[in-house]
XYZ file of N, CA and C in Angstrom:
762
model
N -26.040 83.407 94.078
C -27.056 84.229 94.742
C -26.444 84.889 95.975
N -26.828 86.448 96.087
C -26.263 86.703 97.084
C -26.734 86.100 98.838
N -26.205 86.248 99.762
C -26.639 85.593 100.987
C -27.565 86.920 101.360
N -28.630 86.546 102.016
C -29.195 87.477 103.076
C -28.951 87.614 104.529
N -28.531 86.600 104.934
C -27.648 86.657 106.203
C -26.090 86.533 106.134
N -25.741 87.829 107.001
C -24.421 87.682 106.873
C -23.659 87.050 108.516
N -22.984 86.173 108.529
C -21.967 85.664 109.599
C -20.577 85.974 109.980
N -20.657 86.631 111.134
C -18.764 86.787 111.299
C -18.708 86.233 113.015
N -17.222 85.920 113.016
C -16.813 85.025 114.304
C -15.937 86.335 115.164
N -16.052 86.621 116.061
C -14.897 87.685 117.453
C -14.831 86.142 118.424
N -13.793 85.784 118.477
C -13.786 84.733 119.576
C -14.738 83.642 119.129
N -15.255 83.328 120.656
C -16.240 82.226 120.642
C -17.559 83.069 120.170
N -17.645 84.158 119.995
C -19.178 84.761 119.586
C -19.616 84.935 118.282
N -20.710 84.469 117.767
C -20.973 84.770 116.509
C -21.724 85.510 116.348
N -21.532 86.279 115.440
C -22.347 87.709 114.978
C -23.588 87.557 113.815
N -25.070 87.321 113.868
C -25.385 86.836 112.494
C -26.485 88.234 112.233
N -26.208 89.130 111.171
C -26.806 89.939 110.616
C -27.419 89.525 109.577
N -28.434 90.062 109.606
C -29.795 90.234 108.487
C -29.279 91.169 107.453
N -29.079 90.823 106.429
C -28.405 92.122 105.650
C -29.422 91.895 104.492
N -30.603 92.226 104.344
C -31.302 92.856 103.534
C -31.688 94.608 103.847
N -30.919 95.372 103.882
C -31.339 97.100 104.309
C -32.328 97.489 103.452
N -32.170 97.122 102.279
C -32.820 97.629 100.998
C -34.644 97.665 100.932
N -34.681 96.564 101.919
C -36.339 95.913 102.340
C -36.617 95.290 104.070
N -35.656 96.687 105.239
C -35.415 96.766 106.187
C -35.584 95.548 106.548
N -34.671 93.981 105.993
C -34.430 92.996 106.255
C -35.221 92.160 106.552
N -36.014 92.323 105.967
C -37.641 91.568 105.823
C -37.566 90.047 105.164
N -38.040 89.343 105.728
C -37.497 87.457 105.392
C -38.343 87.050 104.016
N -37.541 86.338 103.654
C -38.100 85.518 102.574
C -37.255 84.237 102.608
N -37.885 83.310 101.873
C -37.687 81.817 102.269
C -35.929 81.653 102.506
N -34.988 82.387 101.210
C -33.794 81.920 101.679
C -33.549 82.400 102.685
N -34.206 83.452 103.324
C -33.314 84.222 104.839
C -33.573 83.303 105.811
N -34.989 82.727 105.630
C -34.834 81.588 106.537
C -34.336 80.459 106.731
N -33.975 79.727 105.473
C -33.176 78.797 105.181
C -31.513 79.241 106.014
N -31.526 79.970 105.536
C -29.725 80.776 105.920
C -29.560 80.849 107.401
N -30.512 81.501 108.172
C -30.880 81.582 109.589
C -30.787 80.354 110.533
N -31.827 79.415 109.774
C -31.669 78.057 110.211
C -30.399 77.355 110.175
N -30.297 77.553 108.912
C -28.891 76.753 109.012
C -27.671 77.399 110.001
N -27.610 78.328 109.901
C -26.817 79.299 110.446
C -26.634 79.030 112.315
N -28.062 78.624 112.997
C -28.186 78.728 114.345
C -27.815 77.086 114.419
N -28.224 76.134 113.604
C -28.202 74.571 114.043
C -27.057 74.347 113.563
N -26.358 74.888 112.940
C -24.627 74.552 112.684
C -23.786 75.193 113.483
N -23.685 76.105 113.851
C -22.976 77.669 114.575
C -21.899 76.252 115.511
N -20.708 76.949 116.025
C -19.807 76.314 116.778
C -19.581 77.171 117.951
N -20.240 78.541 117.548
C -19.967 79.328 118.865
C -20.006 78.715 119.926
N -19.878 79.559 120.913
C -20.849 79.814 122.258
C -21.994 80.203 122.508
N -21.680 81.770 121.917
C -23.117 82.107 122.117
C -23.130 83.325 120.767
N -24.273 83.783 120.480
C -24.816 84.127 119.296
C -25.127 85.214 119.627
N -25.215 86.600 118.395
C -25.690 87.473 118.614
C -26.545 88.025 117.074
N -27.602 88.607 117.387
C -28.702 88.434 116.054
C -28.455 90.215 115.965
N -28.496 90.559 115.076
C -29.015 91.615 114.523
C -29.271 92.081 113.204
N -29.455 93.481 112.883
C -29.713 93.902 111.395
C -29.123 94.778 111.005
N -29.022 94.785 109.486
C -27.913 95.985 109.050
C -28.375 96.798 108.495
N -28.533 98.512 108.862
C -28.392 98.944 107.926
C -29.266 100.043 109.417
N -30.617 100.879 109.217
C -31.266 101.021 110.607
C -32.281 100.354 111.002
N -32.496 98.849 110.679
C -33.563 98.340 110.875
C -33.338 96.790 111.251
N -33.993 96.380 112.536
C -33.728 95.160 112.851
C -34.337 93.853 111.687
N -35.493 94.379 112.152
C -36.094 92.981 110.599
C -37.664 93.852 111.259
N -38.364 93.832 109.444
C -39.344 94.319 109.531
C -40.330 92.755 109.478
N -40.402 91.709 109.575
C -40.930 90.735 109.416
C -40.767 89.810 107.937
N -41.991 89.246 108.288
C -42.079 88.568 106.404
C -41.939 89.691 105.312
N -41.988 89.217 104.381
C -41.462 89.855 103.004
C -42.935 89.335 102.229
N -44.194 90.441 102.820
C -45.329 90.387 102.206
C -45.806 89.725 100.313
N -44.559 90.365 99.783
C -44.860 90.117 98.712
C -44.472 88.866 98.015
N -43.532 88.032 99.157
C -43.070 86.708 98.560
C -43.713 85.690 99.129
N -44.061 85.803 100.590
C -44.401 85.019 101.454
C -46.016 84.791 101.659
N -46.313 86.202 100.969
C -47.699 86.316 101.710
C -48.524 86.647 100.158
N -47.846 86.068 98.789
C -48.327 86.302 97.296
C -49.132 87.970 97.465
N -48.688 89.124 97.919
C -49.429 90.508 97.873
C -51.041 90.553 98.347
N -51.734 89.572 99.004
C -52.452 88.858 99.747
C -53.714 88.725 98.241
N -52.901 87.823 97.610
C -54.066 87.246 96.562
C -54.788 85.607 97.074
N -54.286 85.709 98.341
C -54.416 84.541 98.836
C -54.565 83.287 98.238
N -53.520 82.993 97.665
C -52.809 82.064 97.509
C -51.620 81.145 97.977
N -51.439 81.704 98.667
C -50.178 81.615 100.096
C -50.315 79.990 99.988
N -49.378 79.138 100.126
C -49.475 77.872 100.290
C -50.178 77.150 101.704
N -50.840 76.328 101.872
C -51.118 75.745 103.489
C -49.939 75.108 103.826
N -49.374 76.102 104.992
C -48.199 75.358 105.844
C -48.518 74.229 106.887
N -47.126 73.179 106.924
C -47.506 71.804 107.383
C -47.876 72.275 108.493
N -48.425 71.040 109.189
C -48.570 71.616 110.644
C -47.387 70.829 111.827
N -46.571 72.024 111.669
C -45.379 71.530 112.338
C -44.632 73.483 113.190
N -43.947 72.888 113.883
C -43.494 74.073 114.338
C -42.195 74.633 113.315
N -42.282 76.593 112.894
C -41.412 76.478 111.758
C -39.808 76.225 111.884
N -39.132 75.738 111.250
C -38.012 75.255 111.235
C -36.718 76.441 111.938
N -37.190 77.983 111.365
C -36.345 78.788 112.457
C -36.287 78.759 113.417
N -37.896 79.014 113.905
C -38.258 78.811 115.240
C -37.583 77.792 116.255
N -37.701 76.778 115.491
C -37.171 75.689 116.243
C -35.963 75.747 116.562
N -34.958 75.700 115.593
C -33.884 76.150 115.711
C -32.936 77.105 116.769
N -33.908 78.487 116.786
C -33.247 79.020 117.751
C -33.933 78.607 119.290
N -35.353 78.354 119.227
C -35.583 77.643 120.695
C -35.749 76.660 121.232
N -34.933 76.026 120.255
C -34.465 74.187 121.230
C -32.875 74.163 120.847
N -32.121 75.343 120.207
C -31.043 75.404 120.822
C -30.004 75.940 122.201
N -29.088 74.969 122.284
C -28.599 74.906 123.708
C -27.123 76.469 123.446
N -27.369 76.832 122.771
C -26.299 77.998 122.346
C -27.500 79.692 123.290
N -27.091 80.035 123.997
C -27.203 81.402 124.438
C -27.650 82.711 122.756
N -28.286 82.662 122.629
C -28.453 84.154 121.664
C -29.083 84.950 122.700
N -28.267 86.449 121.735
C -28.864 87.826 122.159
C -29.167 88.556 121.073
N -30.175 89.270 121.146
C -31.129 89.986 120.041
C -30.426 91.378 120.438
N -29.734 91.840 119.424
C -29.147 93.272 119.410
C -29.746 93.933 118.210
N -31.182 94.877 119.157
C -32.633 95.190 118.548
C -31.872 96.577 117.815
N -31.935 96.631 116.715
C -30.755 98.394 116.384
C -31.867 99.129 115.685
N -33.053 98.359 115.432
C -34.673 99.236 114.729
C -35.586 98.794 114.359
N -36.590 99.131 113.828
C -38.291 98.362 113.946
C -37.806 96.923 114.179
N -38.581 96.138 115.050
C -38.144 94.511 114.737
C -40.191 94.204 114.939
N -40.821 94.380 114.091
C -42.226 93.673 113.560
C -42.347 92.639 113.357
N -43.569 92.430 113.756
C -44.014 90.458 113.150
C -43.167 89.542 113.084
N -42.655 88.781 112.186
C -41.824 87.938 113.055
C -40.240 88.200 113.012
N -39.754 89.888 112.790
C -38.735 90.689 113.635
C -38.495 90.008 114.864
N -39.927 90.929 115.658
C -40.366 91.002 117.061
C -40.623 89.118 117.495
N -40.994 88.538 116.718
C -41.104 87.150 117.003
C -39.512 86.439 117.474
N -38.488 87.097 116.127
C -37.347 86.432 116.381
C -36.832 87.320 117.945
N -37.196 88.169 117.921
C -36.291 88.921 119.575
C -36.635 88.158 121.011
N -38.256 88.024 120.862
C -38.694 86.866 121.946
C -37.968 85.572 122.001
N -37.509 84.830 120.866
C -36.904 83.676 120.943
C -35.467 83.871 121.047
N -34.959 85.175 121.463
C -33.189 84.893 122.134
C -33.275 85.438 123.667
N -32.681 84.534 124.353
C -32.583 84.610 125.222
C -32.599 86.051 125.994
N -31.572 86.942 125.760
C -31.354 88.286 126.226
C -31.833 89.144 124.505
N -32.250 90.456 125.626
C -32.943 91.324 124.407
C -32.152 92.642 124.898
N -31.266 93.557 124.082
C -31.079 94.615 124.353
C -31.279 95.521 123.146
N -31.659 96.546 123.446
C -32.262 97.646 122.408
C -31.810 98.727 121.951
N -31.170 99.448 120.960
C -31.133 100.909 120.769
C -31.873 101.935 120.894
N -31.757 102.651 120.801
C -32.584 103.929 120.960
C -34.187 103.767 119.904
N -33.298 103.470 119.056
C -34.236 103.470 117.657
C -35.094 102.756 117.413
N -34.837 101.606 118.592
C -35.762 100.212 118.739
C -37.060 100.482 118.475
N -37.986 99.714 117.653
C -39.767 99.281 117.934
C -39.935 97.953 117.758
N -40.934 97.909 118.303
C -42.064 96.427 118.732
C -42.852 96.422 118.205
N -43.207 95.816 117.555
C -44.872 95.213 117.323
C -44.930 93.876 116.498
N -45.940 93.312 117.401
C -46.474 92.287 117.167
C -47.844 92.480 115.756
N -47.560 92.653 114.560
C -48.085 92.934 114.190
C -49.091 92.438 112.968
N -49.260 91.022 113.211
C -50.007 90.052 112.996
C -51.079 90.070 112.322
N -51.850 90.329 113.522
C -53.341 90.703 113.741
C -54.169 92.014 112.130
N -52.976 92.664 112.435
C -52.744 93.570 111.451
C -53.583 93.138 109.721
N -52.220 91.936 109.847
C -52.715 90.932 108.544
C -53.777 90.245 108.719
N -54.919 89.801 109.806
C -55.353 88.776 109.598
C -54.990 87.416 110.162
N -53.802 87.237 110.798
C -53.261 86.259 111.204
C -53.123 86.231 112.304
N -52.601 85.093 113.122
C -51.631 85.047 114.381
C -50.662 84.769 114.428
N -49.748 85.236 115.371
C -48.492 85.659 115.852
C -48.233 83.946 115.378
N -46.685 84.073 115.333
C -45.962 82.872 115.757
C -45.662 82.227 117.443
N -45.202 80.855 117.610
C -44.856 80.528 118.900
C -44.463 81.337 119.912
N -43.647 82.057 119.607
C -43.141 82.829 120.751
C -44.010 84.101 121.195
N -44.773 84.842 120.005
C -45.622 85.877 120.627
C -46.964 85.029 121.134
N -47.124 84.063 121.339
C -48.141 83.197 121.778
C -47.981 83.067 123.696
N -46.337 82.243 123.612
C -45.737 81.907 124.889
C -45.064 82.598 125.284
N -44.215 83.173 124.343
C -42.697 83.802 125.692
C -42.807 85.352 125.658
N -44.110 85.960 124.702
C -44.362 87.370 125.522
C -45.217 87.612 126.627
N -45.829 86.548 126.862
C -46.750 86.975 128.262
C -45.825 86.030 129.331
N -44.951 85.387 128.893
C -43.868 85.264 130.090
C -42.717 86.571 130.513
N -42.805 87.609 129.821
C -42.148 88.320 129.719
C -42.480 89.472 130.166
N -44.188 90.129 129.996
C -44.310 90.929 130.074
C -45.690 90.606 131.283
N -46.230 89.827 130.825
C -47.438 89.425 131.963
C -48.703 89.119 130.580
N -49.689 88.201 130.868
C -50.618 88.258 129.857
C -51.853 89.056 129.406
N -51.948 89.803 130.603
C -52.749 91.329 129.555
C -51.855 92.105 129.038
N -50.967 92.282 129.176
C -49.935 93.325 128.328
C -49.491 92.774 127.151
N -49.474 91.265 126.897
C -49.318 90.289 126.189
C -50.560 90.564 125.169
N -51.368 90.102 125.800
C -52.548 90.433 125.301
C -52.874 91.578 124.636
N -53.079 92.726 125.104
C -52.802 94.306 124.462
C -52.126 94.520 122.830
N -50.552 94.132 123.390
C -49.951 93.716 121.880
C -50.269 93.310 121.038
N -50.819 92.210 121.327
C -51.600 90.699 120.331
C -52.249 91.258 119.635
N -53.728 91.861 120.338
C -54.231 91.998 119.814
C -54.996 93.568 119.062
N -54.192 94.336 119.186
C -54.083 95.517 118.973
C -52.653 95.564 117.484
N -51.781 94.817 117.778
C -50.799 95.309 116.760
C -49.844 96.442 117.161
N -50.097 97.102 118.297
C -49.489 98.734 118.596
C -47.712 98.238 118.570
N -47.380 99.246 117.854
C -45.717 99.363 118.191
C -45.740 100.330 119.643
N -44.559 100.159 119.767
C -44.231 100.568 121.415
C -42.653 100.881 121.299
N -42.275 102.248 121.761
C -41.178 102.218 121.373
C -39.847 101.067 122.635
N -38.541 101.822 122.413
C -37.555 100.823 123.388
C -37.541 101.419 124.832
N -37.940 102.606 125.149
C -38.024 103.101 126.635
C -39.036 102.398 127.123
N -40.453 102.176 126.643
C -41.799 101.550 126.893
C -41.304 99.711 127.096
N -40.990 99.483 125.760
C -40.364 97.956 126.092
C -39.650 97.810 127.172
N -38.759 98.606 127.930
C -38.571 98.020 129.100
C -38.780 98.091 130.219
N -39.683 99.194 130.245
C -40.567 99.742 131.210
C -41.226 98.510 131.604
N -41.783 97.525 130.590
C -42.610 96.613 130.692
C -41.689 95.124 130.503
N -40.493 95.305 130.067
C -40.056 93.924 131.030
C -39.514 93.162 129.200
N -39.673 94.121 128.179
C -40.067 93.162 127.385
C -38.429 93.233 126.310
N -37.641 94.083 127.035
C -36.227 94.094 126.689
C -35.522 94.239 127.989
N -34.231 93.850 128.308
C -33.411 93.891 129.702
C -32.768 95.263 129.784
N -32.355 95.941 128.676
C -31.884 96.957 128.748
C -31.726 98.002 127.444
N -32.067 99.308 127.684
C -31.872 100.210 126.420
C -30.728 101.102 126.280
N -29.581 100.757 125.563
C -28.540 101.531 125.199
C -28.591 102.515 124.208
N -27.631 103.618 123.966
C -27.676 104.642 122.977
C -27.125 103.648 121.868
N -27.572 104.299 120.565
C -27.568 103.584 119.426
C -26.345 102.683 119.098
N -25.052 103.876 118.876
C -23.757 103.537 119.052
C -22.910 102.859 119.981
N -23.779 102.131 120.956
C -23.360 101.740 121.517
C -23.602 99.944 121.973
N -25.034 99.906 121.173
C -25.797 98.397 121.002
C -24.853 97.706 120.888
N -23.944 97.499 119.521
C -23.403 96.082 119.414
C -22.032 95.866 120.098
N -21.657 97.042 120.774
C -20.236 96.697 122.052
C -21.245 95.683 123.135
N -22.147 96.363 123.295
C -22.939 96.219 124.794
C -23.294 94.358 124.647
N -24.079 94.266 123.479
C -23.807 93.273 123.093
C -23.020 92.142 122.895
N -21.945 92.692 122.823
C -20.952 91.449 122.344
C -19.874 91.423 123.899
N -20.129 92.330 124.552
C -20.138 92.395 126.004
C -20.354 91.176 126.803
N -21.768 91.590 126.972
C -22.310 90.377 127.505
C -21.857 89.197 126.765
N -22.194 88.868 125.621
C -21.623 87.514 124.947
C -20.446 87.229 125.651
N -19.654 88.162 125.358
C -17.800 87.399 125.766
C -17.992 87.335 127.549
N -18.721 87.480 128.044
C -18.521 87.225 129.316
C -19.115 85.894 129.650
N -20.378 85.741 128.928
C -20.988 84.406 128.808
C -19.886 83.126 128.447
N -19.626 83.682 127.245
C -18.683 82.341 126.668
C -17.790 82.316 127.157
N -16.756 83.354 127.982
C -15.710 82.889 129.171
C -16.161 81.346 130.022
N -17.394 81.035 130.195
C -17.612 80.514 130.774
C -17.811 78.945 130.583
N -18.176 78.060 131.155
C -17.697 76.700 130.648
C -18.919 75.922 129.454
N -18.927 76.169 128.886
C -19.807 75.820 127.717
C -21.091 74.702 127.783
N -20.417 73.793 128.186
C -20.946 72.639 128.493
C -22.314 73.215 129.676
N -21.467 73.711 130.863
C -22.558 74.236 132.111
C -23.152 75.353 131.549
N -23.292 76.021 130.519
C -24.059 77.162 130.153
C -25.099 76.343 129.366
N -25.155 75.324 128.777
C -25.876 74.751 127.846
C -26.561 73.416 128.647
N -25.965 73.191 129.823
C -26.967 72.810 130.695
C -27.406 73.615 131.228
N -27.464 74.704 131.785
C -28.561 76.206 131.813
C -29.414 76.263 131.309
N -29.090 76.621 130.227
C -30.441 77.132 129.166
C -31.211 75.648 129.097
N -30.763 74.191 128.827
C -31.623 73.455 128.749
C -32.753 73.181 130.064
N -32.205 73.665 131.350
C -33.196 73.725 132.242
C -34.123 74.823 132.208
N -33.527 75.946 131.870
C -34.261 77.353 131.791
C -35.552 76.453 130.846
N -35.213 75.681 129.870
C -36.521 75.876 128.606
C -37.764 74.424 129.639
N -36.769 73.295 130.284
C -37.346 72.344 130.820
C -38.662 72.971 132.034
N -38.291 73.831 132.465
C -39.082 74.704 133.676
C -39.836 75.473 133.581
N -39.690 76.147 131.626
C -40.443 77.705 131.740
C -40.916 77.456 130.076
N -40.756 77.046 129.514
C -41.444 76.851 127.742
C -42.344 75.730 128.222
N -43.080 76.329 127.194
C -44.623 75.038 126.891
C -43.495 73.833 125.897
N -44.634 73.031 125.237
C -44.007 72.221 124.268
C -43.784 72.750 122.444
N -42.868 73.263 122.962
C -42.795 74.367 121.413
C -43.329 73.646 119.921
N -42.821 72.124 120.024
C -43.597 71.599 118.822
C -44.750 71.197 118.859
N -45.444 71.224 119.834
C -46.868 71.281 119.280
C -47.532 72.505 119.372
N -46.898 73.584 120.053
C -47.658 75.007 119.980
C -47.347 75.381 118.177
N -46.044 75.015 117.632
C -46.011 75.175 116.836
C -46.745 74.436 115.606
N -47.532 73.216 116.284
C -48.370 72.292 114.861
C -50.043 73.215 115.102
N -50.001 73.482 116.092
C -51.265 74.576 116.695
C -51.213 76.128 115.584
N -49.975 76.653 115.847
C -50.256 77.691 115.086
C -50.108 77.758 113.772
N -49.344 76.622 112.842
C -49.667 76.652 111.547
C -50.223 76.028 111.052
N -51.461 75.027 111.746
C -52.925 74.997 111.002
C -53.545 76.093 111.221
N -53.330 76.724 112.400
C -54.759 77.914 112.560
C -54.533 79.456 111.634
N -52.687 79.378 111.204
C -52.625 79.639 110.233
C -52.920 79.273 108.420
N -52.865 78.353 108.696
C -53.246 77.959 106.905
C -54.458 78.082 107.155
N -55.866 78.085 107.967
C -57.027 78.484 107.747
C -56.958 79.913 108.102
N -56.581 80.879 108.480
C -56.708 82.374 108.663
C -55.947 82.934 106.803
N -54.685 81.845 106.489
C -54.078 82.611 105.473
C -55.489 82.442 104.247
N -57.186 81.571 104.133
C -58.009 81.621 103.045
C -58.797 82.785 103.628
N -58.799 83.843 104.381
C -59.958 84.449 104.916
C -59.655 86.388 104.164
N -60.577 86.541 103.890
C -60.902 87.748 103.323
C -60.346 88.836 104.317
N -60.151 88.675 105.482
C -59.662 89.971 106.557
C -58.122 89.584 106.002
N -56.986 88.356 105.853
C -55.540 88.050 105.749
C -55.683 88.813 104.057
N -56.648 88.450 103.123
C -56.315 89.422 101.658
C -56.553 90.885 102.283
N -57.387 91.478 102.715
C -57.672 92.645 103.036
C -56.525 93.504 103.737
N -55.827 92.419 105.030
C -54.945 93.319 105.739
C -53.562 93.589 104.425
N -53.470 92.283 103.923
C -52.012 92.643 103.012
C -52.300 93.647 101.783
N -53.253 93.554 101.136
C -53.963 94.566 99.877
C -53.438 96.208 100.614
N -53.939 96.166 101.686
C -54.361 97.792 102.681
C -52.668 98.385 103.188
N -51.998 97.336 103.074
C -50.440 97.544 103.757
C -49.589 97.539 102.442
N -50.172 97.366 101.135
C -49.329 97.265 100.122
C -49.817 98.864 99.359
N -51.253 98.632 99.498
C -51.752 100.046 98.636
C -52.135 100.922 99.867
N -51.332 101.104 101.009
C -50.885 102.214 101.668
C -52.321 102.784 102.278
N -53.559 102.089 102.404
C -55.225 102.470 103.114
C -55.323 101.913 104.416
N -56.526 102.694 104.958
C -56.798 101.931 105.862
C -57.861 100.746 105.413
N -57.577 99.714 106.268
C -58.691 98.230 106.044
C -59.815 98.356 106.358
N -60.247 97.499 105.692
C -61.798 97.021 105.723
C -61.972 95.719 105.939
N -62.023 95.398 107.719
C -62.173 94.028 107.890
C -63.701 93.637 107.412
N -63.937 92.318 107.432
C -65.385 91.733 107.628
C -65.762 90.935 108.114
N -64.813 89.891 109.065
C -65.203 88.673 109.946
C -65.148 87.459 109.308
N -64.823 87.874 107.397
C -64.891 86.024 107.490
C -63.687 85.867 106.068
């Protein structure tokens, strides 16, 4: 089977691309499997995420993950999900090198690396709500640490993409580079990071998360029960039906 994530090493930095282009790198179970494994094994230093092709990651992969919303979707445990975890209770530095749309949990994975830098081409959205659902852990916690919680809020619950000048207007990327120029800028910063003594960078980040994250595994047993009851509700078939056959929705409240 081919891989959906692809891995390469420059030094101490690892490079991990999303290489589905074909379905602007949109996850399905092995990408997450691959991801996971990929961040809780890594030997780097520090990590750098992106996507290949012009698109960062458009989110889930509606039609595998989300059964074309015949709602049938399985009830997920109630545990925090295993990527998630992965990249935010690891002591390794990632940077999200945003190169185009990064949606739903795109935009989920960019909140959970540490540094966010953007291309030109960059978009945001939290786009959840959209489906019927709620965000994952991080658009819960670490975008209204980021941006403030009505602006947090706004996102949430609106769905709006926003392009990469706006994202940092508002705090919610560190910096926007020209296109061609993202993954130098990127791997920039990395090699300057990992110059540094490994050990004291990874006691860093473990204080950064001790001082400023909630308790990620139980926000995460929080949001996938309140997901497995949103994934039986007629608005989660409605939003995926309306995004597959290209309409606008017809919510109804239940």
């Amino acid at each position: 089977m081919q891989p959906d994530v692809r891995y390469d090493v420059d030094g101490h930095v690892g490079v991990v691309t999303l290489d589905r282009p074909h379905v602007h790198n949109a996850l399905r179970r092995q990408t997450y499997d691959e991801l996971t494994e990929l961040v809780r094994t890594t030997s780097a230093r520090v990590l750098v995420i992106t996507g290949a092709g012009s698109s960062f990651c458009s989110g889930d992969d509606v039609r595998e993950l989300m059964n074309g919303g015949e709602g049938s979707s399985p009830r997920p445990a109630p545990r925090l999900t295993p990527a998630a975890g992965a990249l935010l209770l690891s002591d390794v530095p990632v940077i999200a090198a945003v190169n185009g749309p990064a949606v739903g949990w795109g935009m989920e994975l960019v909140l959970m690396a540490d540094f966010r830098i953007a291309g030109r081409r960059a978009r945001f959205g939290e786009l959840f709500v959209k489906r019927g659902l709620c965000s994952d852990v991080a658009g819960i916690a670490r975008l209204a640490q980021l941006v403030g919680r009505e602006r947090a809020a706004e996102l949430l619950f609106t769905g709006e993409v926003i392009d990469a000048e706006r994202a940092e207007r508002i705090g919610l990327v560190g910096r926007v580079v020209d296109d061609e120029q993202l993954l130098p800028a990127a791997l920039e910063l990395a090699g300057r990071i990992a110059a540094n003594p490994p050990l004291a960078v990874a006691a860093l980040k473990r204080g950064l998360r001790r001082a400023l994250d909630p308790d990620w595994t139980d926000l995460g047993m929080w949001v996938s029960s309140t997901l497995g009851e949103l994934f039986t509700t007629e608005d989660h078939r409605e939003g995926v039906r309306s995004f597959l056959e290209k309409r606008e929705p017809q919510y109804v409240g239940r």
